[in-house]
PDB file of C-alpha atoms and ligand atoms in Angstrom:
ATOM      1  CA  MET A1421       3.240 -46.714  14.525  1.00  0.00           C
ATOM      2  CA  LEU A1422       4.178 -46.139  18.151  1.00  0.00           C
ATOM      3  CA  ASP A1423       4.747 -49.615  19.642  1.00  0.00           C
ATOM      4  CA  LEU A1424       5.020 -49.375  23.440  1.00  0.00           C
ATOM      5  CA  PHE A1425       6.412 -52.904  23.743  1.00  0.00           C
ATOM      6  CA  SER A1426       9.284 -52.668  21.277  1.00  0.00           C
ATOM      7  CA  ASP A1427      12.867 -52.117  22.457  1.00  0.00           C
ATOM      8  CA  GLU A1428      12.790 -48.717  20.794  1.00  0.00           C
ATOM      9  CA  ALA A1429       9.673 -47.393  22.547  1.00  0.00           C
ATOM     10  CA  PRO A1430       9.942 -43.888  24.008  1.00  0.00           C
ATOM     11  CA  TRP A1431       9.996 -43.371  27.750  1.00  0.00           C
ATOM     12  CA  VAL A1432       9.610 -40.379  30.024  1.00  0.00           C
ATOM     13  CA  GLU A1433      12.132 -39.035  32.537  1.00  0.00           C
ATOM     14  CA  ALA A1434      11.647 -36.049  34.839  1.00  0.00           C
ATOM     15  CA  ILE A1435      14.738 -33.850  35.281  1.00  0.00           C
ATOM     16  CA  VAL A1436      13.341 -31.308  37.746  1.00  0.00           C
ATOM     17  CA  PRO A1437       9.780 -30.034  38.230  1.00  0.00           C
ATOM     18  CA  GLY A1438       8.843 -28.426  34.893  1.00  0.00           C
ATOM     19  CA  ALA A1439      11.449 -30.281  32.781  1.00  0.00           C
ATOM     20  CA  VAL A1440      10.615 -33.615  31.176  1.00  0.00           C
ATOM     21  CA  VAL A1441      12.685 -35.717  28.738  1.00  0.00           C
ATOM     22  CA  LEU A1442      10.717 -37.797  26.240  1.00  0.00           C
ATOM     23  CA  ARG A1443      13.446 -40.239  25.321  1.00  0.00           C
ATOM     24  CA  ARG A1444      13.491 -41.249  21.613  1.00  0.00           C
ATOM     25  CA  PHE A1445      10.143 -39.517  21.061  1.00  0.00           C
ATOM     26  CA  ALA A1446      11.164 -38.082  17.648  1.00  0.00           C
ATOM     27  CA  ARG A1447      13.280 -41.025  16.481  1.00  0.00           C
ATOM     28  CA  ASP A1448      10.778 -42.417  13.949  1.00  0.00           C
ATOM     29  CA  GLN A1449      10.433 -38.959  12.396  1.00  0.00           C
ATOM     30  CA  ALA A1450      14.139 -38.185  12.187  1.00  0.00           C
ATOM     31  CA  ALA A1451      14.397 -38.542   8.383  1.00  0.00           C
ATOM     32  CA  THR A1452      11.396 -36.244   7.875  1.00  0.00           C
ATOM     33  CA  LEU A1453      12.833 -33.711  10.305  1.00  0.00           C
ATOM     34  CA  LEU A1454      16.213 -33.767   8.533  1.00  0.00           C
ATOM     35  CA  ALA A1455      14.496 -33.153   5.184  1.00  0.00           C
ATOM     36  CA  GLY A1456      12.677 -30.214   6.799  1.00  0.00           C
ATOM     37  CA  ILE A1457      15.972 -28.824   8.137  1.00  0.00           C
ATOM     38  CA  GLU A1458      17.489 -29.019   4.644  1.00  0.00           C
ATOM     39  CA  ALA A1459      14.480 -27.284   3.097  1.00  0.00           C
ATOM     40  CA  VAL A1460      14.674 -24.463   5.655  1.00  0.00           C
ATOM     41  CA  ALA A1461      18.456 -24.104   5.204  1.00  0.00           C
ATOM     42  CA  ALA A1462      18.039 -23.892   1.409  1.00  0.00           C
ATOM     43  CA  GLN A1463      16.102 -20.633   1.981  1.00  0.00           C
ATOM     44  CA  SER A1464      17.792 -19.369   5.151  1.00  0.00           C
ATOM     45  CA  PRO A1465      21.265 -20.919   5.415  1.00  0.00           C
ATOM     46  CA  PHE A1466      23.005 -21.837   8.654  1.00  0.00           C
ATOM     47  CA  ARG A1467      25.248 -19.039   9.860  1.00  0.00           C
ATOM     48  CA  GLN A1468      27.495 -18.431  12.861  1.00  0.00           C
ATOM     49  CA  MET A1469      26.200 -15.276  14.496  1.00  0.00           C
ATOM     50  CA  MET A1470      28.035 -12.809  16.695  1.00  0.00           C
ATOM     51  CA  THR A1471      27.217 -12.257  20.340  1.00  0.00           C
ATOM     52  CA  PRO A1472      26.688  -8.695  21.612  1.00  0.00           C
ATOM     53  CA  GLY A1473      30.140  -9.033  23.210  1.00  0.00           C
ATOM     54  CA  GLY A1474      31.762  -9.631  19.811  1.00  0.00           C
ATOM     55  CA  PHE A1475      32.356 -13.395  19.872  1.00  0.00           C
ATOM     56  CA  THR A1476      31.374 -15.620  16.942  1.00  0.00           C
ATOM     57  CA  MET A1477      29.233 -18.518  18.155  1.00  0.00           C
ATOM     58  CA  SER A1478      30.580 -22.027  17.479  1.00  0.00           C
ATOM     59  CA  VAL A1479      27.005 -23.211  16.865  1.00  0.00           C
ATOM     60  CA  ALA A1480      25.578 -22.386  13.418  1.00  0.00           C
ATOM     61  CA  MET A1481      21.898 -21.371  13.425  1.00  0.00           C
ATOM     62  CA  THR A1482      18.886 -20.719  11.273  1.00  0.00           C
ATOM     63  CA  SER A1483      15.162 -20.361  12.008  1.00  0.00           C
ATOM     64  CA  CYS A1484      11.742 -21.048  10.594  1.00  0.00           C
ATOM     65  CA  GLY A1485       8.285 -19.805  11.543  1.00  0.00           C
ATOM     66  CA  GLN A1486       6.891 -16.285  11.983  1.00  0.00           C
ATOM     67  CA  GLN A1487       9.888 -15.216  14.071  1.00  0.00           C
ATOM     68  CA  GLY A1488      13.572 -16.127  14.134  1.00  0.00           C
ATOM     69  CA  TRP A1489      16.073 -15.669  16.931  1.00  0.00           C
ATOM     70  CA  ILE A1490      19.130 -13.617  16.071  1.00  0.00           C
ATOM     71  CA  THR A1491      22.150 -12.107  17.773  1.00  0.00           C
ATOM     72  CA  ASP A1492      24.550  -9.406  16.618  1.00  0.00           C
ATOM     73  CA  ARG A1493      26.460  -6.521  18.200  1.00  0.00           C
ATOM     74  CA  GLN A1494      23.085  -4.858  18.895  1.00  0.00           C
ATOM     75  CA  GLY A1495      21.862  -7.719  21.097  1.00  0.00           C
ATOM     76  CA  TYR A1496      19.673 -10.831  21.187  1.00  0.00           C
ATOM     77  CA  ARG A1497      16.150 -10.652  19.758  1.00  0.00           C
ATOM     78  CA  TYR A1498      13.428 -12.204  17.645  1.00  0.00           C
ATOM     79  CA  GLN A1499      12.880 -10.818  14.184  1.00  0.00           C
ATOM     80  CA  ALA A1500      10.305 -11.630  11.471  1.00  0.00           C
ATOM     81  CA  ARG A1501      12.912 -11.419   8.681  1.00  0.00           C
ATOM     82  CA  ASP A1502      16.193 -13.182   8.036  1.00  0.00           C
ATOM     83  CA  PRO A1503      18.878 -10.467   8.241  1.00  0.00           C
ATOM     84  CA  LEU A1504      20.883 -12.239   5.484  1.00  0.00           C
ATOM     85  CA  SER A1505      18.124 -11.949   2.872  1.00  0.00           C
ATOM     86  CA  GLN A1506      15.689  -9.439   4.397  1.00  0.00           C
ATOM     87  CA  HIS A1507      12.995 -11.981   3.471  1.00  0.00           C
ATOM     88  CA  PRO A1508      10.634 -13.570   6.018  1.00  0.00           C
ATOM     89  CA  TRP A1509      11.995 -16.756   7.607  1.00  0.00           C
ATOM     90  CA  PRO A1510      10.844 -19.957   5.853  1.00  0.00           C
ATOM     91  CA  PRO A1511       7.500 -21.257   7.156  1.00  0.00           C
ATOM     92  CA  MET A1512       7.628 -23.878   9.899  1.00  0.00           C
ATOM     93  CA  PRO A1513       7.087 -27.308   8.292  1.00  0.00           C
ATOM     94  CA  PRO A1514       3.710 -28.660   9.533  1.00  0.00           C
ATOM     95  CA  GLU A1515       5.349 -31.846  10.838  1.00  0.00           C
ATOM     96  CA  PHE A1516       7.694 -29.730  13.007  1.00  0.00           C
ATOM     97  CA  TYR A1517       4.737 -27.874  14.495  1.00  0.00           C
ATOM     98  CA  LEU A1518       2.721 -31.048  15.145  1.00  0.00           C
ATOM     99  CA  LEU A1519       5.604 -32.867  16.815  1.00  0.00           C
ATOM    100  CA  SER A1520       6.237 -29.944  19.168  1.00  0.00           C
ATOM    101  CA  GLN A1521       2.541 -29.753  20.054  1.00  0.00           C
ATOM    102  CA  GLN A1522       2.346 -33.470  20.779  1.00  0.00           C
ATOM    103  CA  ALA A1523       5.465 -33.353  22.964  1.00  0.00           C
ATOM    104  CA  ALA A1524       4.201 -30.306  24.879  1.00  0.00           C
ATOM    105  CA  ALA A1525       0.830 -32.003  25.442  1.00  0.00           C
ATOM    106  CA  MET A1526       2.564 -35.132  26.810  1.00  0.00           C
ATOM    107  CA  ALA A1527       4.343 -32.921  29.341  1.00  0.00           C
ATOM    108  CA  GLY A1528       1.083 -31.244  30.382  1.00  0.00           C
ATOM    109  CA  PHE A1529       1.146 -28.127  28.168  1.00  0.00           C
ATOM    110  CA  ALA A1530      -2.004 -28.218  26.045  1.00  0.00           C
ATOM    111  CA  GLN A1531      -2.412 -25.714  23.186  1.00  0.00           C
ATOM    112  CA  PHE A1532       1.281 -24.970  22.627  1.00  0.00           C
ATOM    113  CA  MET A1533       1.444 -22.667  19.592  1.00  0.00           C
ATOM    114  CA  PRO A1534       5.104 -21.987  18.746  1.00  0.00           C
ATOM    115  CA  ASP A1535       5.753 -19.031  16.448  1.00  0.00           C
ATOM    116  CA  SER A1536       9.456 -19.819  16.079  1.00  0.00           C
ATOM    117  CA  CYS A1537      11.739 -22.800  15.624  1.00  0.00           C
ATOM    118  CA  LEU A1538      15.446 -22.117  16.121  1.00  0.00           C
ATOM    119  CA  ILE A1539      17.647 -24.754  14.488  1.00  0.00           C
ATOM    120  CA  ASN A1540      21.092 -25.208  16.021  1.00  0.00           C
ATOM    121  CA  ARG A1541      23.821 -27.121  14.182  1.00  0.00           C
ATOM    122  CA  TYR A1542      26.841 -28.391  16.130  1.00  0.00           C
ATOM    123  CA  VAL A1543      30.045 -29.714  14.576  1.00  0.00           C
ATOM    124  CA  PRO A1544      32.386 -31.630  16.923  1.00  0.00           C
ATOM    125  CA  GLY A1545      33.859 -29.139  19.382  1.00  0.00           C
ATOM    126  CA  ALA A1546      30.918 -26.725  19.137  1.00  0.00           C
ATOM    127  CA  LYS A1547      29.280 -25.797  22.443  1.00  0.00           C
ATOM    128  CA  MET A1548      26.803 -23.414  23.990  1.00  0.00           C
ATOM    129  CA  ALA A1549      27.810 -21.460  27.074  1.00  0.00           C
ATOM    130  CA  LEU A1550      25.596 -21.363  30.146  1.00  0.00           C
ATOM    131  CA  HIS A1551      22.659 -19.000  29.512  1.00  0.00           C
ATOM    132  CA  GLN A1552      18.966 -18.356  30.159  1.00  0.00           C
ATOM    133  CA  ASP A1553      16.318 -18.123  27.422  1.00  0.00           C
ATOM    134  CA  LYS A1554      14.527 -14.924  28.349  1.00  0.00           C
ATOM    135  CA  ASP A1555      13.871 -13.177  25.037  1.00  0.00           C
ATOM    136  CA  GLU A1556      10.361 -14.667  24.799  1.00  0.00           C
ATOM    137  CA  GLN A1557       7.338 -12.622  25.885  1.00  0.00           C
ATOM    138  CA  GLU A1558       5.022 -15.571  26.573  1.00  0.00           C
ATOM    139  CA  GLN A1559       6.432 -17.122  29.721  1.00  0.00           C
ATOM    140  CA  ALA A1560       3.373 -19.372  30.100  1.00  0.00           C
ATOM    141  CA  ALA A1561       4.502 -21.323  27.021  1.00  0.00           C
ATOM    142  CA  PRO A1562       7.132 -24.053  27.366  1.00  0.00           C
ATOM    143  CA  ILE A1563      10.182 -24.512  25.142  1.00  0.00           C
ATOM    144  CA  VAL A1564      10.326 -27.849  23.314  1.00  0.00           C
ATOM    145  CA  SER A1565      13.724 -29.121  22.163  1.00  0.00           C
ATOM    146  CA  VAL A1566      14.449 -31.982  19.748  1.00  0.00           C
ATOM    147  CA  SER A1567      17.949 -33.487  19.477  1.00  0.00           C
ATOM    148  CA  LEU A1568      19.174 -35.260  16.331  1.00  0.00           C
ATOM    149  CA  GLY A1569      22.488 -36.853  15.392  1.00  0.00           C
ATOM    150  CA  LEU A1570      25.524 -36.910  17.663  1.00  0.00           C
ATOM    151  CA  PRO A1571      24.837 -37.024  21.405  1.00  0.00           C
ATOM    152  CA  ALA A1572      25.648 -34.065  23.659  1.00  0.00           C
ATOM    153  CA  ARG A1573      26.061 -33.493  27.355  1.00  0.00           C
ATOM    154  CA  PHE A1574      23.487 -30.916  28.377  1.00  0.00           C
ATOM    155  CA  LEU A1575      24.057 -29.033  31.637  1.00  0.00           C
ATOM    156  CA  PHE A1576      20.982 -27.976  33.508  1.00  0.00           C
ATOM    157  CA  GLY A1577      21.370 -25.413  36.271  1.00  0.00           C
ATOM    158  CA  GLY A1578      19.137 -23.273  38.432  1.00  0.00           C
ATOM    159  CA  LEU A1579      17.879 -19.710  38.478  1.00  0.00           C
ATOM    160  CA  THR A1580      21.330 -18.289  39.234  1.00  0.00           C
ATOM    161  CA  ARG A1581      24.530 -18.841  37.278  1.00  0.00           C
ATOM    162  CA  SER A1582      26.210 -20.344  40.343  1.00  0.00           C
ATOM    163  CA  ALA A1583      23.527 -22.960  41.121  1.00  0.00           C
ATOM    164  CA  PRO A1584      24.687 -26.603  40.858  1.00  0.00           C
ATOM    165  CA  LEU A1585      24.637 -28.133  37.368  1.00  0.00           C
ATOM    166  CA  HIS A1586      22.997 -31.450  36.517  1.00  0.00           C
ATOM    167  CA  PRO A1587      24.353 -33.227  33.447  1.00  0.00           C
ATOM    168  CA  VAL A1588      21.837 -34.880  31.102  1.00  0.00           C
ATOM    169  CA  LEU A1589      22.950 -36.788  27.986  1.00  0.00           C
ATOM    170  CA  LEU A1590      20.739 -35.825  25.027  1.00  0.00           C
ATOM    171  CA  GLU A1591      20.714 -38.388  22.217  1.00  0.00           C
ATOM    172  CA  HIS A1592      19.219 -38.797  18.759  1.00  0.00           C
ATOM    173  CA  GLY A1593      15.435 -38.480  18.903  1.00  0.00           C
ATOM    174  CA  ASP A1594      15.246 -37.178  22.476  1.00  0.00           C
ATOM    175  CA  VAL A1595      12.695 -34.422  23.076  1.00  0.00           C
ATOM    176  CA  VAL A1596      12.733 -32.191  26.135  1.00  0.00           C
ATOM    177  CA  VAL A1597       9.916 -29.934  27.325  1.00  0.00           C
ATOM    178  CA  TRP A1598      10.897 -27.043  29.606  1.00  0.00           C
ATOM    179  CA  GLY A1599       8.139 -25.075  31.245  1.00  0.00           C
ATOM    180  CA  GLY A1600       6.747 -23.773  34.489  1.00  0.00           C
ATOM    181  CA  GLU A1601       9.351 -23.324  37.148  1.00  0.00           C
ATOM    182  CA  ALA A1602      12.159 -24.711  34.926  1.00  0.00           C
ATOM    183  CA  ARG A1603      11.536 -22.238  32.113  1.00  0.00           C
ATOM    184  CA  LEU A1604      14.153 -19.680  33.191  1.00  0.00           C
ATOM    185  CA  ASN A1605      16.832 -22.062  34.451  1.00  0.00           C
ATOM    186  CA  TYR A1606      20.398 -21.675  33.239  1.00  0.00           C
ATOM    187  CA  HIS A1607      21.547 -24.311  30.772  1.00  0.00           C
ATOM    188  CA  GLY A1608      24.332 -25.063  28.300  1.00  0.00           C
ATOM    189  CA  ILE A1609      25.836 -27.692  26.022  1.00  0.00           C
ATOM    190  CA  GLN A1610      29.342 -29.101  26.521  1.00  0.00           C
ATOM    191  CA  PRO A1611      31.594 -29.411  23.449  1.00  0.00           C
ATOM    192  CA  VAL A1612      30.185 -32.106  21.163  1.00  0.00           C
ATOM    193  CA  LYS A1613      32.527 -35.091  20.846  1.00  0.00           C
ATOM    194  CA  ALA A1614      33.713 -36.324  17.450  1.00  0.00           C
ATOM    195  CA  GLY A1615      31.673 -39.178  16.044  1.00  0.00           C
ATOM    196  CA  ASN A1616      29.551 -40.346  13.179  1.00  0.00           C
ATOM    197  CA  HIS A1617      25.821 -40.812  13.367  1.00  0.00           C
ATOM    198  CA  PRO A1618      24.428 -43.314  10.815  1.00  0.00           C
ATOM    199  CA  LEU A1619      21.679 -40.937   9.634  1.00  0.00           C
ATOM    200  CA  VAL A1620      23.076 -37.489  10.418  1.00  0.00           C
ATOM    201  CA  GLY A1621      26.855 -37.900  10.026  1.00  0.00           C
ATOM    202  CA  ALA A1622      29.309 -35.847  12.083  1.00  0.00           C
ATOM    203  CA  LEU A1623      26.741 -33.311  13.284  1.00  0.00           C
ATOM    204  CA  ARG A1624      24.290 -32.625  16.042  1.00  0.00           C
ATOM    205  CA  TYR A1625      21.097 -30.682  15.367  1.00  0.00           C
ATOM    206  CA  ASN A1626      18.811 -29.230  17.976  1.00  0.00           C
ATOM    207  CA  LEU A1627      15.417 -27.782  17.152  1.00  0.00           C
ATOM    208  CA  THR A1628      13.954 -25.465  19.797  1.00  0.00           C
ATOM    209  CA  PHE A1629      10.323 -24.511  19.479  1.00  0.00           C
ATOM    210  CA  ARG A1630       9.412 -21.247  21.118  1.00  0.00           C
ATOM    211  CA  ARG A1631       6.514 -18.868  21.562  1.00  0.00           C
ATOM    212  CA  SER A1632       8.293 -15.525  21.199  1.00  0.00           C
ATOM    213  CA  GLY A1633       5.194 -13.310  21.175  1.00  0.00           C
ATOM    214  CA  LYS A1634       2.302 -13.218  23.617  1.00  0.00           C
ATOM    215  CA  TYR A1635      -0.723 -15.421  23.017  1.00  0.00           C
ATOM    216  CA  GLU A1636      -3.716 -13.334  21.911  1.00  0.00           C
TER     217      GLU A1636
HETATM  218  C1  MD3 B 676      16.065 -25.118  29.571  1.00  0.00           C
HETATM  219  N1  MD3 B 676      19.853 -24.972  22.929  1.00  0.00           N
HETATM  220  O1  MD3 B 676      18.956 -22.785  21.659  1.00  0.00           O
HETATM  221  S1  MD3 B 676      18.152 -27.345  24.028  1.00  0.00           S
HETATM  222  C2  MD3 B 676      19.066 -22.731  22.903  1.00  0.00           C
HETATM  223  O2  MD3 B 676      20.918 -28.261  22.573  1.00  0.00           O
HETATM  224  C3  MD3 B 676      19.603 -23.900  23.640  1.00  0.00           C
HETATM  225  O3  MD3 B 676      21.043 -26.569  21.261  1.00  0.00           O
HETATM  226  C4  MD3 B 676      20.490 -26.145  23.478  1.00  0.00           C
HETATM  227  O4  MD3 B 676      19.780 -23.832  24.798  1.00  0.00           O
HETATM  228  C5  MD3 B 676      20.826 -27.079  22.359  1.00  0.00           C
HETATM  229  O5  MD3 B 676      18.747 -21.749  23.569  1.00  0.00           O
HETATM  230  C6  MD3 B 676      19.719 -26.794  24.533  1.00  0.00           C
HETATM  231  C7  MD3 B 676      17.415 -27.439  25.565  1.00  0.00           C
HETATM  232  C8  MD3 B 676      16.832 -26.215  26.179  1.00  0.00           C
HETATM  233  C9  MD3 B 676      16.303 -25.202  25.444  1.00  0.00           C
HETATM  234  C10 MD3 B 676      15.679 -24.153  26.085  1.00  0.00           C
HETATM  235  C11 MD3 B 676      15.586 -24.113  27.480  1.00  0.00           C
HETATM  236  C12 MD3 B 676      16.768 -26.171  27.532  1.00  0.00           C
HETATM  237  C13 MD3 B 676      16.141 -25.143  28.199  1.00  0.00           C
HETATM  238  C14 MD3 B 676      14.934 -23.081  28.176  1.00  0.00           C
HETATM  239  C15 MD3 B 676      14.839 -23.099  29.531  1.00  0.00           C
HETATM  240  C16 MD3 B 676      15.427 -24.099  30.247  1.00  0.00           C
HETATM  241 FE1   FE B 677      18.791 -22.043  25.587  1.00  0.00          FE
END
């Protein structure tokens, strides 16, 4: 049960207009989410994909839902099938979907219907370079991100690569909702520091819930 008076209760922080951190929002569900990640990875394993420029990403990824995000020499895109198996991506576990909807609603986005959940896995040293998420057709939908395991320093920029960067520490159970005017801002993850998380071990996971296709 969500107890607003316990030491562990979630709290809300605004980063910029359109970006809200729900601190510890997913913490009570972490074990369920980890089981879901393992079930997805049993069907569609984590893999380090190649960027269009020919670099292998340090972050390992998989997806669930109707669409999965992929990159290869041909470019970045969403695809309904896992290129490793040519099978559809595993279905999105219902508890993933519900959590993302609840978080979006708390940030003011009612009726969020993600069709994709990208799962990022970071080992110590892994990072994500500054980028924009602009492969989604439904720009009215937010992106919801859930962090599990080792903490990471997230860098949040502006609409140009050269805009000033604001660091935000994302910790186990933190959920961030990015929408509206923050939806296309540049962002990245600094190299994850070595450590051991009691539940997750020496890893950081990030789930990002997206609406890749247009709402009907
Ligand atoms: C801000 N993932 O998968 S989550 C990504 O922690 C990605 O793995 C990071 O960036 C991670 O694309 C950051 C936070 C996030 C996700 C999407 C955003 C921040 C965003 C879209 C627009 C603005
Ligand atoms: Fe991103």
